[in-house]
Amino acid sequence: LDIFPSVGFRILPALMGEDIRLEHLEELRINTVDKDDAILVEIMVFFDRLVLPSLKTLDVELTNSLDVAKLVERSGCSIATLAFDGSREALRRDALEALIVSWLSQMPDLQELTINNVEISSTLIAHLTLPVPTHPVGAGDDDQADIGLCHSLKNLRLIQSDFAERNLVRNFVN
C-alpha cells in the first residue's frame, strides 16, 4: 500500500467508523513514498480500523503513529515475519526501544525480523536474544520477565543499523 499526500484528507471521512475486516489478508506492507508528516494522519486512521485475523507478515515504518501492538491484539493474528524501517521518525533511543518492545511483546511466534535504520543498543539486544540464566532454576528474576521476547526467531536482518555501543556484536554470538 503506497499512500501519496496528493490525495489530501478526502479519504478520511470514508475511513471513519466501522472496522475494515480483511479475513484472508496474510501480508501487509505500508510504506510512504514521501516522508511528509501530514500523510501519517491518513495512515493512522486507516491502520486503526484494520482487523486482519490471518496476518502473518507485516512491513511498516517505525513510528509512534502506528499502533502495531493494538493491531495484533485486535486482529488476534500471529505475526511470523516483521520488518520495520526507522528512517521516518527520529525518536529518542528509550522511546524507540519501548515502541519496538511493545510490538515484539505481541509476537511470540515471530520467526523473521528485519530492522532497517535503527540504532541497536544493549537494551534492544536483550529483548532480541534469549536470557542467560544467572540464578538457579526456580530462583527467578522478575527483571528478566520481558527480556528475550523473540523465542522463535530464526532470521534476523540488520540493514543500515549501527550499534550504539562498542562490542555489542558479541552479545548476539555468546
Coordinates of N, CA, C and O in Angstrom, one line a residue:
L1 N 0.9 -1.2 0.0 CA 0.0 0.0 0.0 C 0.9 1.2 0.0 O 1.7 1.4 0.9
D2 N 0.8 2.0 -1.0 CA 1.5 3.3 -1.1 C 0.5 4.4 -1.0 O -0.5 4.4 -1.8
I3 N 0.6 5.3 -0.1 CA -0.3 6.4 0.0 C 0.4 7.7 -0.3 O 1.5 8.0 0.2
F4 N -0.1 8.4 -1.2 CA 0.5 9.7 -1.7 C -0.2 10.9 -1.1 O -1.4 10.9 -1.1
P5 N 0.6 11.9 -0.6 CA -0.1 13.0 0.0 C -0.9 13.9 -1.0 O -1.7 14.7 -0.5
S6 N -0.8 13.7 -2.2 CA -1.5 14.5 -3.2 C -3.0 14.3 -3.1 O -3.8 15.1 -3.5
V7 N -3.4 13.2 -2.5 CA -4.9 12.9 -2.3 C -5.5 13.8 -1.2 O -6.6 14.1 -1.2
G8 N -4.7 14.2 -0.3 CA -5.2 15.1 0.7 C -6.0 14.3 1.8 O -5.8 13.1 1.9
F9 N -6.8 15.0 2.4 CA -7.6 14.3 3.5 C -9.0 13.9 3.1 O -9.9 13.8 3.9
R10 N -9.2 13.7 1.8 CA -10.5 13.4 1.3 C -10.9 12.0 1.7 O -12.1 11.7 1.7
I11 N -10.0 11.1 1.9 CA -10.4 9.7 2.2 C -10.7 9.5 3.7 O -11.3 8.5 4.1
L12 N -10.3 10.4 4.6 CA -10.5 10.3 6.0 C -12.0 10.0 6.4 O -12.3 9.1 7.1
P13 N -13.0 10.8 5.9 CA -14.3 10.5 6.2 C -14.8 9.1 5.9 O -15.5 8.5 6.6
A14 N -14.3 8.6 4.8 CA -14.7 7.2 4.3 C -14.1 6.2 5.3 O -14.6 5.1 5.4
L15 N -13.0 6.5 5.9 CA -12.3 5.5 6.8 C -12.8 5.6 8.2 O -12.5 4.7 9.0
M16 N -13.6 6.6 8.6 CA -14.0 6.7 10.0 C -15.1 5.7 10.2 O -15.9 5.4 9.4
G17 N -15.3 5.3 11.5 CA -16.4 4.5 11.8 C -16.0 3.0 12.0 O -15.2 2.6 12.8
E18 N -16.6 2.2 11.1 CA -16.5 0.7 11.3 C -15.1 0.2 10.9 O -14.4 0.8 10.2
D19 N -14.9 -1.0 11.5 CA -13.6 -1.7 11.2 C -13.5 -2.1 9.8 O -14.6 -2.4 9.1
I20 N -12.3 -2.2 9.3 CA -12.1 -2.8 7.9 C -11.5 -4.2 8.2 O -10.4 -4.3 8.6
R21 N -12.4 -5.2 8.0 CA -12.0 -6.5 8.3 C -11.6 -7.3 7.0 O -12.5 -7.4 6.1
L22 N -10.4 -7.8 6.9 CA -9.9 -8.5 5.8 C -9.5 -9.9 6.3 O -8.4 -10.1 6.7
E23 N -10.4 -10.8 6.2 CA -10.3 -12.1 6.8 C -9.1 -12.9 6.3 O -8.5 -13.7 7.0
H24 N -8.8 -12.8 5.0 CA -7.8 -13.6 4.4 C -6.4 -13.0 4.1 O -5.5 -13.6 3.5
L25 N -6.3 -11.7 4.4 CA -5.1 -11.0 4.2 C -3.9 -11.5 5.1 O -4.0 -11.5 6.3
E26 N -2.9 -12.0 4.4 CA -1.8 -12.6 5.2 C -0.5 -11.7 5.2 O 0.4 -11.9 6.0
E27 N -0.5 -10.7 4.3 CA 0.7 -9.9 4.2 C 0.3 -8.4 4.1 O -0.5 -8.1 3.2
L28 N 0.9 -7.5 4.9 CA 0.6 -6.1 4.8 C 1.9 -5.3 4.8 O 2.7 -5.5 5.7
R29 N 2.1 -4.5 3.8 CA 3.2 -3.6 3.7 C 2.7 -2.2 3.6 O 2.0 -1.9 2.6
I30 N 3.1 -1.3 4.5 CA 2.7 0.1 4.4 C 3.9 0.9 4.5 O 4.6 0.9 5.5
N31 N 4.3 1.5 3.3 CA 5.4 2.4 3.3 C 5.0 3.6 2.5 O 4.3 3.5 1.5
T32 N 5.4 4.8 2.9 CA 5.1 6.0 2.3 C 6.2 6.4 1.3 O 7.4 6.2 1.6
V33 N 5.8 7.0 0.2 CA 6.8 7.4 -0.8 C 7.5 8.7 -0.3 O 8.7 8.8 -0.4
D34 N 6.7 9.6 0.3 CA 7.3 10.8 0.8 C 7.1 10.9 2.3 O 6.2 10.3 2.8
K35 N 8.0 11.5 2.9 CA 8.1 11.5 4.4 C 7.4 12.6 5.0 O 7.6 13.0 6.2
D36 N 6.4 13.2 4.3 CA 5.6 14.3 4.9 C 4.8 13.8 6.0 O 4.0 12.8 5.9
D37 N 4.9 14.5 7.2 CA 4.2 14.0 8.4 C 2.6 14.1 8.2 O 1.9 13.3 8.9
A38 N 2.1 14.9 7.3 CA 0.7 15.0 7.2 C 0.1 13.7 6.7 O -1.1 13.4 7.0
I39 N 0.8 12.9 6.0 CA 0.3 11.6 5.5 C 0.1 10.6 6.6 O -0.7 9.7 6.5
L40 N 0.8 10.8 7.7 CA 0.7 9.9 8.8 C -0.7 9.8 9.4 O -1.2 8.8 9.9
V41 N -1.4 11.0 9.3 CA -2.8 11.0 9.9 C -3.7 10.1 9.1 O -4.4 9.3 9.7
E42 N -3.6 10.1 7.8 CA -4.4 9.2 7.0 C -4.0 7.7 7.2 O -4.9 6.8 7.3
I43 N -2.7 7.5 7.3 CA -2.3 6.1 7.5 C -2.8 5.6 8.9 O -3.3 4.5 9.0
M44 N -2.7 6.4 9.9 CA -3.1 6.1 11.2 C -4.6 5.8 11.3 O -5.0 4.7 11.9
V45 N -5.4 6.6 10.7 CA -6.8 6.3 10.7 C -7.2 5.0 10.0 O -7.9 4.2 10.5
F46 N -6.5 4.8 8.8 CA -6.7 3.5 8.1 C -6.2 2.3 9.0 O -6.9 1.3 9.2
F47 N -5.0 2.4 9.5 CA -4.4 1.4 10.3 C -5.2 1.0 11.5 O -5.4 -0.2 11.9
D48 N -5.8 2.0 12.2 CA -6.5 1.8 13.4 C -7.9 1.1 13.1 O -8.5 0.7 14.1
R49 N -8.3 1.1 11.9 CA -9.6 0.4 11.5 C -9.4 -1.0 11.1 O -10.3 -1.8 11.0
L50 N -8.1 -1.4 10.8 CA -7.9 -2.7 10.3 C -8.1 -3.9 11.3 O -7.6 -3.7 12.4
V51 N -8.7 -4.9 10.8 CA -8.8 -6.2 11.6 C -8.3 -7.3 10.6 O -9.0 -7.5 9.6
L52 N -7.2 -7.9 10.9 CA -6.6 -8.9 10.0 C -6.3 -10.2 10.7 O -5.1 -10.5 11.0
P53 N -7.2 -11.0 10.9 CA -7.0 -12.3 11.6 C -6.0 -13.3 11.0 O -5.5 -14.1 11.7
S54 N -5.8 -13.2 9.7 CA -4.9 -14.1 9.1 C -3.5 -13.5 8.8 O -2.6 -14.2 8.2
L55 N -3.2 -12.3 9.3 CA -2.0 -11.6 9.0 C -0.8 -12.4 9.6 O -0.8 -12.8 10.7
K56 N 0.2 -12.7 8.7 CA 1.4 -13.4 9.1 C 2.7 -12.5 8.9 O 3.7 -12.6 9.6
T57 N 2.6 -11.6 7.9 CA 3.8 -10.8 7.5 C 3.4 -9.3 7.6 O 2.4 -8.9 7.0
L58 N 4.2 -8.5 8.3 CA 3.9 -7.1 8.4 C 5.2 -6.3 8.2 O 6.3 -6.6 8.7
D59 N 5.1 -5.3 7.3 CA 6.3 -4.4 7.0 C 5.8 -3.0 7.0 O 4.9 -2.6 6.3
V60 N 6.3 -2.2 8.0 CA 5.8 -0.9 8.2 C 7.0 0.0 8.6 O 8.1 -0.4 8.9
E61 N 6.7 1.3 8.6 CA 7.7 2.3 9.0 C 7.5 2.4 10.5 O 6.4 2.4 11.1
L62 N 8.7 2.5 11.2 CA 8.7 2.6 12.7 C 8.3 4.1 13.1 O 9.0 5.0 12.8
T63 N 7.1 4.2 13.7 CA 6.6 5.5 14.1 C 5.6 5.3 15.2 O 4.9 4.3 15.3
N64 N 5.5 6.2 16.1 CA 4.5 6.2 17.2 C 3.1 6.3 16.7 O 2.2 5.9 17.4
S65 N 2.9 6.7 15.5 CA 1.6 6.9 14.9 C 0.9 5.5 14.6 O -0.3 5.5 14.5
L66 N 1.7 4.5 14.4 CA 1.1 3.2 14.0 C 1.1 2.3 15.3 O 2.2 2.0 15.7
D67 N 0.0 1.9 15.8 CA 0.0 1.1 17.0 C -0.1 -0.4 16.5 O -1.2 -1.0 16.5
V68 N 1.1 -0.9 16.2 CA 1.2 -2.3 15.8 C 0.7 -3.3 16.8 O 0.0 -4.3 16.6
A69 N 1.1 -3.0 18.1 CA 0.7 -3.9 19.2 C -0.9 -4.0 19.3 O -1.4 -5.1 19.4
K70 N -1.6 -2.9 19.1 CA -3.0 -3.0 19.2 C -3.6 -3.7 17.9 O -4.6 -4.3 18.0
L71 N -3.0 -3.5 16.8 CA -3.4 -4.2 15.6 C -3.4 -5.7 15.8 O -4.3 -6.4 15.5
V72 N -2.3 -6.2 16.3 CA -2.1 -7.6 16.5 C -3.1 -8.1 17.5 O -3.8 -9.1 17.3
E73 N -3.3 -7.4 18.6 CA -4.2 -7.7 19.7 C -5.7 -7.7 19.1 O -6.4 -8.7 19.3
R74 N -6.0 -6.7 18.4 CA -7.4 -6.5 17.9 C -7.7 -7.6 16.8 O -8.8 -8.1 16.8
S75 N -6.7 -8.0 16.1 CA -6.9 -9.0 15.0 C -6.8 -10.4 15.5 O -7.3 -11.3 14.8
G76 N -6.1 -10.6 16.6 CA -5.9 -12.0 17.0 C -5.0 -12.8 16.1 O -5.1 -14.0 16.0
C77 N -4.1 -12.1 15.4 CA -3.3 -12.8 14.4 C -1.9 -13.2 15.0 O -1.6 -12.8 16.1
S78 N -1.2 -14.0 14.3 CA 0.1 -14.5 14.7 C 1.2 -14.1 13.7 O 1.3 -14.7 12.7
I79 N 1.9 -13.0 14.0 CA 2.9 -12.5 13.1 C 4.2 -13.4 13.1 O 4.8 -13.6 14.2
A80 N 4.6 -13.9 12.0 CA 5.8 -14.7 11.8 C 6.9 -13.9 11.2 O 8.1 -14.2 11.5
T81 N 6.6 -12.8 10.4 CA 7.6 -12.0 9.8 C 7.3 -10.6 10.0 O 6.2 -10.1 9.7
L82 N 8.3 -9.8 10.6 CA 8.1 -8.4 10.8 C 9.3 -7.7 10.2 O 10.5 -8.1 10.4
A83 N 9.0 -6.6 9.5 CA 10.1 -5.7 9.0 C 9.7 -4.3 9.4 O 8.5 -3.9 9.2
F84 N 10.6 -3.5 9.9 CA 10.3 -2.1 10.1 C 11.5 -1.2 9.8 O 12.7 -1.7 9.9
D85 N 11.2 0.0 9.3 CA 12.2 0.9 8.9 C 12.1 2.2 9.8 O 11.1 2.8 10.0
G86 N 13.2 2.5 10.4 CA 13.3 3.6 11.4 C 13.6 4.9 10.8 O 13.9 5.9 11.5
S87 N 13.7 5.1 9.5 CA 14.1 6.3 8.8 C 13.1 7.4 8.8 O 13.4 8.6 8.6
R88 N 11.8 7.1 9.1 CA 10.8 8.1 9.0 C 10.8 9.1 10.2 O 10.7 10.3 10.0
E89 N 11.0 8.6 11.4 CA 10.8 9.5 12.5 C 12.1 9.3 13.5 O 12.5 8.2 13.8
A90 N 12.6 10.5 13.9 CA 13.7 10.5 14.8 C 13.2 10.4 16.2 O 12.7 11.4 16.8
L91 N 13.2 9.2 16.8 CA 12.8 9.0 18.2 C 14.0 8.9 19.1 O 15.0 8.4 18.7
R92 N 13.8 9.4 20.3 CA 14.8 9.1 21.4 C 15.0 7.6 21.5 O 14.1 6.9 21.4
R93 N 16.2 7.2 21.9 CA 16.5 5.8 22.0 C 15.6 5.1 22.9 O 15.1 4.0 22.6
D94 N 15.3 5.6 24.1 CA 14.4 5.0 25.0 C 13.0 4.8 24.5 O 12.3 3.8 24.7
A95 N 12.5 5.9 23.8 CA 11.1 5.8 23.2 C 11.1 4.8 22.1 O 10.1 4.0 21.9
L96 N 12.2 4.8 21.3 CA 12.3 3.8 20.2 C 12.3 2.4 20.7 O 11.6 1.5 20.2
E97 N 13.1 2.1 21.7 CA 13.2 0.8 22.3 C 11.8 0.4 22.9 O 11.4 -0.8 22.7
A98 N 11.2 1.3 23.6 CA 9.9 1.0 24.2 C 8.9 0.6 23.1 O 8.1 -0.3 23.3
L99 N 8.9 1.3 22.0 CA 8.0 1.1 20.9 C 8.2 -0.3 20.3 O 7.3 -1.1 20.1
I100 N 9.5 -0.6 20.0 CA 9.9 -1.9 19.4 C 9.5 -3.0 20.4 O 8.9 -4.0 20.0
V101 N 9.8 -2.9 21.7 CA 9.4 -3.9 22.7 C 7.9 -4.1 22.7 O 7.5 -5.3 22.8
S102 N 7.2 -3.0 22.7 CA 5.7 -3.2 22.7 C 5.2 -4.0 21.5 O 4.3 -4.8 21.7
W103 N 5.8 -3.8 20.4 CA 5.4 -4.6 19.2 C 5.8 -6.0 19.3 O 5.0 -6.9 19.1
L104 N 7.1 -6.3 19.7 CA 7.6 -7.6 19.9 C 6.9 -8.4 20.9 O 6.7 -9.6 20.8
S105 N 6.4 -7.8 22.0 CA 5.7 -8.5 23.1 C 4.4 -9.1 22.6 O 3.9 -10.0 23.2
Q106 N 3.9 -8.6 21.5 CA 2.6 -9.1 20.9 C 2.9 -10.2 19.8 O 2.0 -10.7 19.2
M107 N 4.2 -10.6 19.7 CA 4.5 -11.5 18.6 C 5.4 -12.7 19.1 O 6.5 -12.8 18.7
P108 N 4.8 -13.5 19.9 CA 5.6 -14.7 20.4 C 6.0 -15.7 19.4 O 7.0 -16.4 19.6
D109 N 5.4 -15.7 18.2 CA 5.7 -16.6 17.2 C 6.6 -16.0 16.1 O 6.8 -16.7 15.0
L110 N 7.2 -14.9 16.3 CA 8.0 -14.2 15.3 C 9.2 -15.0 15.0 O 10.0 -15.5 15.8
Q111 N 9.4 -15.3 13.7 CA 10.5 -16.1 13.2 C 11.5 -15.3 12.4 O 12.6 -15.6 12.3
E112 N 11.0 -14.2 11.7 CA 11.9 -13.4 10.9 C 11.7 -12.0 11.3 O 10.6 -11.5 11.3
L113 N 12.8 -11.3 11.5 CA 12.8 -9.9 11.9 C 13.8 -9.1 11.0 O 15.0 -9.5 11.0
T114 N 13.4 -8.0 10.4 CA 14.2 -7.2 9.6 C 14.2 -5.8 10.2 O 13.1 -5.2 10.3
I115 N 15.3 -5.3 10.7 CA 15.4 -4.0 11.3 C 16.2 -3.1 10.4 O 17.4 -3.4 10.1
N116 N 15.6 -2.0 9.9 CA 16.3 -1.1 9.0 C 16.4 0.3 9.6 O 15.4 0.8 10.1
N117 N 17.6 0.9 9.5 CA 17.8 2.3 10.0 C 17.4 2.5 11.5 O 16.8 3.4 11.8
V118 N 17.9 1.6 12.3 CA 17.6 1.7 13.8 C 19.0 1.5 14.5 O 19.7 0.5 14.2
E119 N 19.3 2.3 15.4 CA 20.5 2.2 16.2 C 20.2 1.0 17.3 O 19.3 1.1 18.0
I120 N 21.1 0.1 17.2 CA 21.0 -1.1 18.1 C 21.7 -0.9 19.4 O 22.9 -0.6 19.4
S121 N 21.0 -1.0 20.5 CA 21.6 -0.8 21.8 C 21.6 -2.2 22.6 O 21.0 -3.1 22.2
S122 N 22.3 -2.2 23.7 CA 22.4 -3.4 24.5 C 21.0 -3.8 25.1 O 20.7 -4.9 25.2
T123 N 20.2 -2.8 25.3 CA 18.8 -3.0 25.8 C 18.0 -3.7 24.7 O 17.3 -4.7 25.0
L124 N 18.1 -3.2 23.5 CA 17.4 -3.9 22.4 C 17.9 -5.3 22.2 O 17.1 -6.2 22.0
I125 N 19.1 -5.5 22.2 CA 19.7 -6.8 22.1 C 19.2 -7.8 23.1 O 18.8 -8.9 22.9
A126 N 19.0 -7.3 24.4 CA 18.5 -8.1 25.4 C 17.1 -8.6 25.1 O 16.7 -9.7 25.5
H127 N 16.3 -7.8 24.4 CA 15.0 -8.2 24.0 C 15.0 -9.2 22.8 O 14.0 -9.9 22.6
L128 N 16.0 -9.1 22.0 CA 16.1 -10.0 20.8 C 16.7 -11.3 21.1 O 16.5 -12.3 20.4
T129 N 17.5 -11.5 22.2 CA 18.2 -12.7 22.5 C 17.5 -13.4 23.7 O 16.8 -12.8 24.5
L130 N 17.7 -14.7 23.8 CA 17.2 -15.4 24.9 C 18.0 -15.1 26.2 O 19.2 -15.0 26.1
P131 N 17.4 -14.9 27.3 CA 18.1 -14.6 28.5 C 19.0 -15.8 29.0 O 18.7 -17.0 28.8
V132 N 20.2 -15.4 29.5 CA 21.1 -16.4 30.1 C 20.8 -16.5 31.5 O 20.8 -15.5 32.3
P133 N 20.4 -17.7 32.1 CA 20.0 -17.8 33.5 C 21.2 -17.4 34.4 O 22.3 -17.9 34.2
T134 N 21.0 -16.5 35.3 CA 22.0 -16.1 36.2 C 21.7 -16.7 37.6 O 22.6 -16.5 38.5
H135 N 20.6 -17.3 37.8 CA 20.2 -17.8 39.1 C 19.8 -19.3 38.9 O 19.5 -19.7 37.8
P136 N 19.8 -20.1 40.0 CA 19.3 -21.5 39.8 C 17.9 -21.5 39.4 O 17.1 -20.5 39.7
V137 N 17.5 -22.5 38.7 CA 16.1 -22.7 38.3 C 15.2 -22.5 39.5 O 15.4 -23.1 40.5
G138 N 14.1 -21.7 39.3 CA 13.2 -21.5 40.4 C 13.5 -20.3 41.2 O 12.6 -19.8 41.9
A139 N 14.7 -19.8 41.2 CA 15.1 -18.6 42.0 C 14.4 -17.4 41.4 O 14.1 -16.4 42.1
G140 N 14.3 -17.4 40.0 CA 13.5 -16.3 39.3 C 14.1 -14.9 39.5 O 14.6 -14.6 40.5
D141 N 14.0 -14.1 38.5 CA 14.3 -12.7 38.5 C 13.3 -12.0 37.7 O 13.2 -12.1 36.5
D142 N 12.4 -11.2 38.4 CA 11.3 -10.6 37.8 C 11.8 -9.6 36.7 O 11.1 -9.3 35.7
D143 N 13.0 -9.1 36.8 CA 13.5 -8.1 35.8 C 13.7 -8.8 34.5 O 13.8 -8.1 33.4
Q144 N 13.9 -10.1 34.4 CA 14.1 -10.8 33.2 C 12.8 -11.3 32.5 O 12.8 -11.9 31.5
A145 N 11.7 -11.0 33.1 CA 10.4 -11.5 32.6 C 10.1 -11.1 31.2 O 9.5 -11.8 30.4
D146 N 10.5 -9.8 30.8 CA 10.2 -9.4 29.5 C 11.4 -9.3 28.6 O 11.4 -8.8 27.5
I147 N 12.5 -9.9 29.0 CA 13.7 -10.0 28.2 C 13.7 -11.3 27.4 O 13.2 -12.3 27.9
G148 N 14.2 -11.2 26.2 CA 14.2 -12.4 25.4 C 12.8 -12.7 24.8 O 12.3 -13.8 24.9
L149 N 12.3 -11.7 24.2 CA 10.9 -11.8 23.6 C 10.8 -12.6 22.4 O 9.7 -13.1 22.0
C150 N 11.9 -12.8 21.7 CA 11.9 -13.5 20.4 C 12.4 -14.9 20.5 O 13.4 -15.3 19.9
H151 N 11.6 -15.7 21.2 CA 12.0 -17.1 21.4 C 12.0 -18.0 20.2 O 12.7 -19.0 20.1
S152 N 11.2 -17.6 19.2 CA 11.1 -18.4 17.9 C 11.9 -17.8 16.8 O 11.8 -18.3 15.7
L153 N 12.6 -16.8 17.0 CA 13.3 -16.1 16.0 C 14.4 -17.0 15.3 O 15.2 -17.6 15.9
K154 N 14.3 -17.0 14.0 CA 15.2 -17.8 13.2 C 16.1 -17.0 12.3 O 17.2 -17.3 12.0
N155 N 15.6 -15.9 11.8 CA 16.3 -15.0 10.9 C 16.2 -13.5 11.4 O 15.1 -13.0 11.7
L156 N 17.4 -12.9 11.5 CA 17.5 -11.5 11.9 C 18.3 -10.8 10.8 O 19.4 -11.2 10.5
R157 N 17.7 -9.7 10.3 CA 18.4 -8.9 9.3 C 18.6 -7.5 9.9 O 17.6 -6.9 10.2
L158 N 19.8 -7.0 9.9 CA 20.0 -5.6 10.3 C 20.5 -4.9 9.1 O 21.6 -5.2 8.6
I159 N 19.8 -3.9 8.7 CA 20.1 -3.1 7.4 C 20.3 -1.7 7.8 O 19.5 -1.1 8.5
Q160 N 21.5 -1.2 7.5 CA 21.8 0.2 7.8 C 21.6 0.6 9.2 O 21.1 1.6 9.6
S161 N 21.9 -0.4 10.1 CA 21.7 -0.2 11.6 C 23.0 -0.2 12.2 O 23.8 -1.1 12.1
D162 N 23.3 0.8 13.0 CA 24.6 0.9 13.7 C 24.4 0.4 15.2 O 23.3 0.4 15.7
F163 N 25.5 0.0 15.7 CA 25.5 -0.4 17.1 C 25.8 0.8 18.0 O 26.8 1.5 17.7
A164 N 25.0 1.0 19.0 CA 25.1 2.2 19.9 C 26.4 2.2 20.7 O 26.9 3.2 21.1
E165 N 26.8 1.0 21.1 CA 27.9 0.8 22.0 C 28.9 -0.2 21.4 O 28.6 -1.0 20.5
R166 N 30.2 -0.1 21.8 CA 31.2 -1.0 21.3 C 31.0 -2.4 21.8 O 30.4 -2.6 22.9
N167 N 31.4 -3.3 21.1 CA 31.4 -4.8 21.5 C 30.0 -5.4 21.6 O 29.9 -6.4 22.3
L168 N 29.0 -4.8 21.0 CA 27.7 -5.3 21.1 C 27.5 -6.6 20.3 O 26.6 -7.4 20.6
V169 N 28.2 -6.7 19.2 CA 28.1 -7.9 18.3 C 28.3 -9.2 19.1 O 27.6 -10.1 18.9
R170 N 29.2 -9.2 20.0 CA 29.5 -10.5 20.8 C 28.2 -10.9 21.6 O 28.1 -12.1 21.9
N171 N 27.3 -10.0 22.0 CA 26.1 -10.3 22.7 C 25.2 -11.2 21.8 O 24.4 -12.0 22.4
F172 N 25.3 -11.1 20.5 CA 24.5 -11.9 19.6 C 25.1 -13.3 19.5 O 24.4 -14.3 19.4
V173 N 26.4 -13.4 19.6 CA 27.2 -14.6 19.4 C 27.3 -15.5 20.6 O 27.2 -16.7 20.6
N174 N 27.5 -14.9 21.8 CA 27.7 -15.6 23.0 C 26.4 -16.4 23.4 O 25.3 -16.0 23.3

